[in-house]
N, CA, C and O atoms as a MOPAC input file, in Angstrom:
PM7 MOZYME 1SCF
protein

 N     44.18900 1    64.01000 1   108.33200 1
 C     45.95100 1    63.72200 1   108.15100 1
 C     46.16200 1    64.19700 1   106.80800 1
 O     47.35700 1    64.07500 1   106.53700 1
 N     45.26200 1    64.86500 1   105.50300 1
 C     46.17400 1    66.22700 1   104.86500 1
 C     46.03700 1    66.84100 1   105.47400 1
 O     47.08000 1    67.44000 1   105.73400 1
 N     45.22000 1    67.16200 1   106.00400 1
 C     45.49200 1    68.69500 1   106.93500 1
 C     46.82700 1    68.77100 1   107.45900 1
 O     47.70200 1    69.54900 1   107.07900 1
 N     46.91800 1    67.88200 1   108.38200 1
 C     48.03900 1    68.07100 1   109.16300 1
 C     49.40500 1    67.87500 1   108.05500 1
 O     50.46200 1    68.47300 1   107.85400 1
 N     48.93000 1    67.06200 1   107.67100 1
 C     50.10600 1    66.89100 1   106.19600 1
 C     50.68300 1    67.84900 1   105.49700 1
 O     51.90300 1    67.97400 1   105.38500 1
 N     49.87300 1    68.54800 1   105.00800 1
 C     49.32800 1    70.40300 1   104.34000 1
 C     50.20300 1    71.37300 1   105.16800 1
 O     51.03800 1    72.06400 1   104.58400 1
 N     49.98100 1    71.47900 1   107.01900 1
 C     50.51300 1    72.25500 1   107.82300 1
 C     51.51300 1    71.72100 1   108.28600 1
 O     52.20000 1    72.39200 1   109.05600 1
 N     51.86300 1    70.51300 1   108.00400 1
 C     53.76900 1    70.45700 1   108.57600 1
 C     54.99400 1    70.93500 1   107.41200 1
 O     56.19900 1    71.17600 1   107.48700 1
 N     53.96000 1    70.92400 1   106.30200 1
 C     54.54700 1    71.52500 1   105.21500 1
 C     54.60800 1    72.84400 1   105.08700 1
 O     55.67200 1    73.46200 1   105.07800 1
 N     53.71900 1    73.25400 1   105.00400 1
 C     53.75800 1    74.69600 1   105.03200 1
 C     54.98500 1    75.23900 1   106.04300 1
 O     55.79600 1    76.15000 1   105.87200 1
 N     54.78900 1    74.28500 1   107.19800 1
 C     55.70000 1    75.28300 1   108.41100 1
 C     57.42200 1    74.83400 1   107.59800 1
 O     58.59000 1    74.97600 1   107.96100 1
 N     56.77300 1    74.27700 1   106.41800 1
 C     59.00500 1    73.45300 1   106.09900 1
 C     58.78100 1    74.90500 1   105.60800 1
 O     59.56300 1    75.85400 1   105.54200 1
 N     57.76100 1    74.81200 1   105.35700 1
 C     57.93700 1    76.21700 1   103.72800 1
 C     58.94400 1    77.18700 1   104.79700 1
 O     60.13600 1    77.39100 1   105.02500 1
 N     57.83600 1    77.53700 1   105.17900 1
 C     58.55200 1    79.02700 1   106.11800 1
 C     59.63100 1    79.02400 1   106.94400 1
 O     60.12300 1    79.98800 1   107.53100 1
 N     60.04900 1    77.63000 1   106.95900 1
 C     61.01600 1    78.11300 1   107.92100 1
 C     61.62700 1    77.11900 1   107.64000 1
 O     61.78400 1    76.15700 1   108.39300 1
 N     62.29500 1    77.29500 1   105.86000 1
 C     62.98400 1    76.70500 1   105.04900 1
 C     63.56500 1    78.91200 1   104.36500 1
 O     64.62300 1    79.53600 1   104.44200 1
 N     62.44500 1    79.20000 1   103.91500 1
 C     62.11900 1    80.19500 1   103.35100 1
 C     62.89900 1    81.83300 1   104.56900 1
 O     63.31300 1    82.93400 1   104.20500 1
 N     62.79800 1    81.30600 1   105.78900 1
 C     62.96700 1    82.11300 1   107.24300 1
 C     64.84300 1    81.48300 1   107.25500 1
 O     65.62200 1    82.40900 1   107.48100 1
 N     65.41500 1    80.32200 1   107.07900 1
 C     66.58400 1    80.85400 1   106.79500 1
 C     67.15100 1    81.42400 1   105.59600 1
 O     68.04000 1    82.27100 1   105.50600 1
 N     66.32600 1    80.66900 1   104.43900 1
 C     67.32000 1    81.49500 1   103.68700 1
 C     67.45600 1    83.37300 1   103.55800 1
 O     68.36900 1    83.83200 1   102.87200 1
 N     66.46700 1    84.32500 1   104.27900 1
 C     66.36600 1    84.98500 1   104.39600 1
 C     67.44600 1    85.86400 1   105.23400 1
 O     68.11400 1    86.84400 1   104.90400 1
 N     67.31600 1    84.78400 1   107.02200 1
 C     68.78300 1    85.02300 1   107.68600 1
 C     70.09900 1    83.94400 1   107.06300 1
 O     71.24700 1    83.91200 1   107.50500 1
 N     69.85700 1    83.58300 1   106.57000 1
 C     71.38000 1    83.48900 1   105.34800 1
 C     72.17300 1    85.09600 1   104.64800 1
 O     73.23600 1    85.71700 1   104.67100 1
 N     71.03700 1    85.14600 1   104.17700 1
 C     70.91000 1    86.90500 1   102.97800 1
 C     70.50400 1    87.74400 1   104.76700 1
 O     70.46800 1    88.93200 1   104.44700 1
 N     70.32700 1    87.71400 1   105.71400 1
 C     71.03200 1    88.35600 1   106.54400 1
 C     71.43400 1    88.67900 1   107.15800 1
 O     71.12600 1    89.70400 1   107.76600 1
 N     72.91900 1    87.54700 1   107.46000 1
 C     74.47300 1    87.21500 1   107.51200 1
 C     74.88000 1    87.26000 1   107.31900 1
 O     75.88800 1    87.67400 1   107.89100 1
 N     74.78200 1    86.86300 1   106.02400 1
 C     76.64800 1    87.26100 1   104.58900 1
 C     76.49400 1    88.64900 1   104.88900 1
 O     77.46400 1    89.13800 1   105.46600 1
 N     75.22000 1    89.66900 1   104.57600 1
 C     75.45000 1    91.27700 1   104.72500 1
 C     76.37800 1    91.57900 1   105.44100 1
 O     77.48800 1    91.96300 1   105.07200 1
 N     75.77400 1    91.34200 1   107.15800 1
 C     75.97800 1    91.91500 1   108.35500 1
 C     78.06700 1    91.85100 1   108.62800 1
 O     78.91800 1    92.63900 1   109.04200 1
 N     78.03900 1    89.92400 1   107.90800 1
 C     79.17800 1    89.95300 1   107.33700 1
 C     80.35300 1    91.05900 1   106.70000 1
 O     81.55300 1    91.23000 1   106.91300 1
 N     79.52200 1    91.58800 1   105.96900 1
 C     80.07200 1    91.80700 1   104.47900 1
 C     80.43500 1    93.57400 1   105.33500 1
 O     81.45500 1    94.24100 1   105.16200 1
 N     79.34800 1    93.90400 1   106.14500 1
 C     79.37500 1    94.69800 1   106.79600 1
 C     80.60500 1    94.98800 1   108.16400 1
 O     81.37700 1    95.87200 1   108.53700 1
 N     80.26600 1    93.91800 1   108.47300 1
 C     81.98200 1    93.76000 1   110.06000 1
 C     83.44300 1    93.72100 1   108.79700 1
 O     84.59000 1    93.84200 1   109.22900 1
 N     83.22100 1    93.56700 1   107.50300 1
 C     84.23100 1    93.43900 1   106.78500 1
 C     84.98000 1    95.25400 1   106.72900 1
 O     85.96400 1    95.96800 1   106.92200 1
 N     83.61500 1    95.16700 1   106.31700 1
 C     84.08200 1    96.92600 1   105.79300 1
 C     84.30400 1    97.81200 1   107.31500 1
 O     85.13000 1    98.72500 1   107.32600 1
 N     83.79900 1    97.59700 1   108.12300 1
 C     84.04200 1    97.79500 1   109.25900 1
 C     85.83700 1    98.21200 1   109.72700 1
 O     86.49000 1    99.19700 1   110.07100 1
 N     86.06600 1    96.51400 1   109.42300 1
 C     87.07200 1    96.22500 1   110.08000 1
 C     88.56500 1    96.87700 1   109.16000 1
 O     89.59200 1    97.25500 1   109.72300 1
 N     88.25900 1    96.87500 1   107.15000 1
 C     88.91900 1    98.31400 1   106.22900 1
 C     89.44700 1    99.41500 1   107.05900 1
 O     90.42700 1   100.13400 1   107.25100 1
 N     88.13000 1    99.11300 1   107.47900 1
 C     87.35700 1   101.14200 1   107.91900 1
 C     88.97900 1   101.06500 1   109.10600 1
 O     90.12300 1   101.44200 1   108.85100 1
 N     88.57600 1   100.60500 1   110.02300 1
 C     89.37700 1   100.29100 1   111.46700 1
 C     90.57600 1   100.41400 1   111.55300 1
 O     91.07500 1   101.18900 1   112.36900 1
 N     91.84000 1    99.11300 1   110.10000 1
 C     92.76800 1    98.87700 1   109.13200 1
 C     92.90600 1   100.66500 1   108.69400 1
 O     93.76100 1   101.22200 1   109.38300 1
 N     92.31100 1   101.44800 1   107.83500 1
 C     93.05900 1   102.15500 1   106.83900 1
 C     92.84200 1   103.79700 1   108.21200 1
 O     93.20800 1   104.83700 1   107.66300 1
 N     92.14600 1   104.11600 1   110.31800 1
 C     91.84100 1   104.50300 1   110.65300 1
 C     93.08900 1   104.96300 1   110.85400 1
 O     93.68600 1   106.01000 1   110.60500 1
 N     93.50000 1   103.29300 1   111.68400 1
 C     94.68600 1   102.92800 1   112.46400 1
 C     96.13900 1   103.27500 1   111.82100 1
 O     97.24100 1   103.28100 1   112.36900 1
 N     95.78600 1   103.55500 1   110.51500 1
 C     97.25700 1   104.51900 1   109.24900 1
 C     96.63300 1   105.60600 1   108.79800 1
 O     97.10400 1   106.04900 1   107.75000 1
 N     95.60400 1   106.25400 1   109.31000 1
 C     96.07300 1   107.38600 1   109.28400 1
 C     96.18600 1   108.20200 1   110.66500 1
 O     96.40900 1   109.41200 1   110.69400 1
 N     96.00900 1   107.41200 1   111.79300 1
 C     96.33000 1   108.50400 1   112.70700 1
 C     97.59500 1   108.01400 1   112.79200 1
 O     98.42600 1   108.89000 1   112.55400 1
 N     98.18600 1   106.65600 1   113.10800 1
 C     99.94800 1   106.53000 1   112.88900 1
 C    100.72200 1   107.74200 1   111.88700 1
 O    101.70500 1   108.37600 1   112.27100 1
 N    100.31900 1   107.85200 1   111.05200 1
 C    100.69500 1   108.92500 1   110.20500 1
 C    100.82900 1   110.12400 1   110.82200 1
 O    101.94600 1   110.63000 1   110.70500 1
 N     99.92300 1   110.80400 1   111.52200 1
 C     99.89700 1   111.34800 1   111.64900 1
 C    100.41900 1   112.32200 1   112.96500 1
 O    100.58500 1   113.49400 1   113.30000 1
 N    100.54100 1   110.95900 1   113.42700 1
 C    101.09200 1   111.30700 1   114.75700 1
 C    102.93400 1   110.65800 1   114.47600 1
 O    103.58000 1   110.36500 1   115.48200 1
 N    103.52800 1   110.51900 1   113.20200 1
 C    104.67400 1   110.34600 1   112.95700 1
 C    104.71800 1   111.42300 1   112.49800 1
 O    105.52900 1   112.15300 1   113.06900 1
 N    103.88500 1   112.10800 1   111.23300 1
 C    104.47900 1   114.11000 1   111.53200 1
 C    104.04000 1   114.36100 1   112.33200 1
 O    104.41700 1   113.43900 1   113.05600 1
 N    103.11100 1   115.27800 1   113.24900 1
 C    103.27700 1   115.43900 1   114.23800 1
 C    104.60900 1   115.56200 1   114.68400 1
 O    105.26100 1   116.60600 1   114.70500 1
 N    105.13300 1   113.96900 1   115.19000 1
 C    106.50300 1   113.93600 1   116.28200 1
 C    107.54300 1   114.69200 1   115.03000 1
 O    107.89700 1   115.75400 1   115.54300 1
 N    108.11000 1   114.59600 1   113.75400 1
 C    108.69200 1   115.00100 1   113.32900 1
 C    108.48900 1   116.84700 1   112.99900 1
 O    109.39400 1   117.39400 1   112.37100 1
 N    107.55100 1   117.49800 1   113.35900 1
 C    107.19900 1   118.69100 1   113.04900 1
 C    108.26100 1   119.32100 1   114.63500 1
 O    109.14700 1   120.15500 1   114.82600 1
 N    107.57600 1   118.43700 1   115.36600 1
 C    107.97400 1   119.07700 1   116.94600 1
 C    109.72600 1   118.30700 1   116.63400 1
 O    110.19800 1   118.22300 1   117.76800 1
 N    110.27300 1   118.02400 1   116.11100 1
 C    111.68400 1   117.65400 1   116.62000 1
 C    112.26700 1   118.62500 1   115.67500 1
 O    113.35800 1   119.02700 1   116.07900 1
 N    111.64900 1   119.47700 1   113.78800 1
 C    111.92000 1   120.26200 1   113.61300 1
 C    111.70900 1   121.25300 1   113.61800 1
 O    111.97800 1   121.85500 1   112.57800 1
 N    111.11100 1   122.03300 1   114.75600 1
 C    110.90900 1   123.49600 1   115.40000 1
 C    111.52500 1   123.04600 1   116.45600 1
 O    111.68500 1   124.12100 1   117.03500 1
 N    112.26600 1   121.80900 1   117.54500 1
 C    113.30100 1   121.52400 1   118.01600 1
 C    114.79800 1   122.17300 1   118.43100 1
 O    115.51600 1   122.52400 1   119.36700 1
 N    114.64900 1   122.00800 1   116.55800 1
 C    115.77400 1   122.19800 1   115.97900 1
 C    116.10800 1   123.81200 1   115.54100 1
 O    117.23600 1   124.30400 1   115.50400 1
 N    115.56700 1   124.10500 1   115.40500 1
 C    115.20900 1   125.89500 1   114.84200 1
 C    115.53600 1   126.54000 1   115.99700 1
 O    116.31700 1   127.47700 1   116.16900 1
 N    114.22100 1   125.37700 1   117.49600 1
 C    115.00000 1   126.70700 1   118.51200 1
 C    116.20300 1   126.64000 1   119.31700 1
 O    116.62500 1   127.49600 1   120.09400 1
 N    116.89400 1   125.06200 1   118.91400 1
 C    118.25200 1   125.00700 1   119.38900 1
 C    118.91100 1   126.25800 1   118.92100 1
 O    119.41400 1   127.18300 1   119.55800 1
 N    118.72000 1   125.95400 1   117.07200 1
 C    119.78900 1   126.76700 1   116.14600 1
 C    120.23100 1   128.32600 1   116.77300 1
 O    121.28400 1   128.83500 1   117.15900 1
 N    118.63200 1   128.82400 1   116.62500 1
 C    118.10800 1   130.09000 1   117.38800 1
 C    118.96200 1   130.68600 1   118.25100 1
 O    119.75500 1   131.62400 1   118.33400 1
 N    118.49700 1   129.78300 1   118.86300 1
 C    119.54500 1   129.41900 1   120.80900 1
 C    121.14900 1   130.12400 1   120.53900 1
 O    121.62700 1   131.09500 1   121.12400 1
 N    122.01400 1   128.96100 1   119.04600 1
 C    123.01700 1   128.76500 1   120.18100 1
 C    123.78500 1   130.18700 1   118.78700 1
 O    124.89800 1   130.69400 1   118.92300 1
 N    122.69400 1   130.55100 1   117.45700 1
 C    123.00300 1   132.47800 1   117.27700 1
 C    123.38400 1   133.06900 1   118.10900 1
 O    124.46700 1   133.58900 1   118.37800 1
 N    121.36800 1   132.92000 1   119.08900 1
 C    121.71700 1   134.65800 1   119.80700 1
 C    123.30900 1   134.15700 1   121.04100 1
 O    124.07500 1   134.93400 1   121.61000 1
 N    123.30300 1   133.03900 1   121.06400 1
 C    124.75800 1   132.79500 1   122.01600 1
 C    125.97100 1   133.34800 1   121.99600 1
 O    126.63300 1   133.76700 1   122.94500 1
 N    126.37300 1   133.31100 1   120.17700 1
 C    127.24500 1   133.75600 1   119.86700 1
 C    127.39800 1   134.78800 1   119.51300 1
 O    128.57400 1   134.88800 1   119.16300 1
 N    126.63700 1   136.10900 1   119.32000 1
 C    126.31100 1   137.38800 1   119.31000 1
 C    126.92800 1   138.14700 1   121.44000 1
 O    127.53300 1   139.17600 1   121.74200 1
 N    126.49100 1   137.25600 1   122.14500 1
 C    126.74100 1   138.04500 1   122.89300 1
 C    128.19900 1   137.68300 1   122.99700 1
 O    128.84800 1   136.84000 1   122.37700 1
 N    128.69800 1   138.89800 1   124.34200 1
 C    129.70900 1   139.49600 1   124.20100 1
 C    130.24800 1   137.58300 1   125.42000 1
 O    129.54800 1   136.66400 1   125.84600 1
 N    131.37400 1   137.80100 1   125.47900 1
 C    131.97000 1   136.13100 1   126.43000 1
 C    132.69500 1   137.62400 1   127.28000 1
 O    133.15400 1   138.75100 1   127.09800 1
 N    132.27600 1   136.31800 1   128.56000 1
 C    132.17200 1   137.25600 1   130.30700 1
 C    134.14700 1   137.61200 1   130.25800 1
 O    134.70300 1   138.58200 1   130.77300 1
 N    134.91000 1   136.30900 1   129.36400 1
 C    136.33800 1   137.19900 1   129.36000 1
 C    136.64000 1   138.77000 1   129.17400 1
 O    137.62300 1   139.47400 1   129.40200 1
 N    135.30500 1   139.01200 1   128.63900 1
 C    136.19800 1   139.99300 1   127.42600 1
 C    135.87900 1   141.51100 1   128.06400 1
 O    136.21800 1   142.64400 1   127.72300 1
 N    135.07100 1   140.98400 1   129.14200 1
 C    134.98400 1   142.43800 1   130.11400 1
 C    135.75800 1   142.24400 1   130.88100 1
 O    136.36400 1   143.26000 1   131.22300 1
 N    136.04900 1   141.34400 1   131.35400 1
 C    137.13700 1   141.21600 1   132.52200 1
 C    138.54900 1   141.42600 1   131.79200 1
 O    139.52700 1   141.69100 1   132.49100 1
 N    138.65400 1   141.33400 1   130.64900 1
 C    140.11900 1   141.75400 1   129.82700 1
 C    140.67800 1   143.33800 1   129.92400 1
 O    141.75800 1   143.87900 1   130.15700 1
 N    139.01300 1   143.85300 1   129.54200 1
 C    138.92900 1   145.66000 1   130.15100 1
 C    139.18800 1   146.36200 1   130.66100 1
 O    139.66000 1   147.41000 1   130.22100 1
 N    138.95600 1   146.04400 1   132.02200 1
 C    138.51500 1   146.27700 1   132.89100 1
 C    140.01700 1   146.52200 1   134.01400 1
 O    140.34700 1   147.19800 1   134.98800 1
 N    140.52700 1   145.56200 1   133.17300 1
 C    142.51100 1   145.34300 1   134.17900 1
 C    142.97000 1   146.68100 1   133.53300 1
 O    144.10000 1   147.11600 1   133.75200 1

């Protein structure tokens, strides 16, 4: 009878120890998940910033190209001037 009680107490002790260990492991995993979530949010923010910067750079380049085209067009002689000279 005492042997069965001892075995039962040993099992209870072992289970208690396992539960405490698992609780610690779960808490550690929860911390890791929170850290991964934070890193994920930071990554999304960084990607959005890069995307915004790229869009801004594309707009700048487009404006520069348009300005160069306008400058180039102003340097070209108009078609009317050539027609007037022929008459």
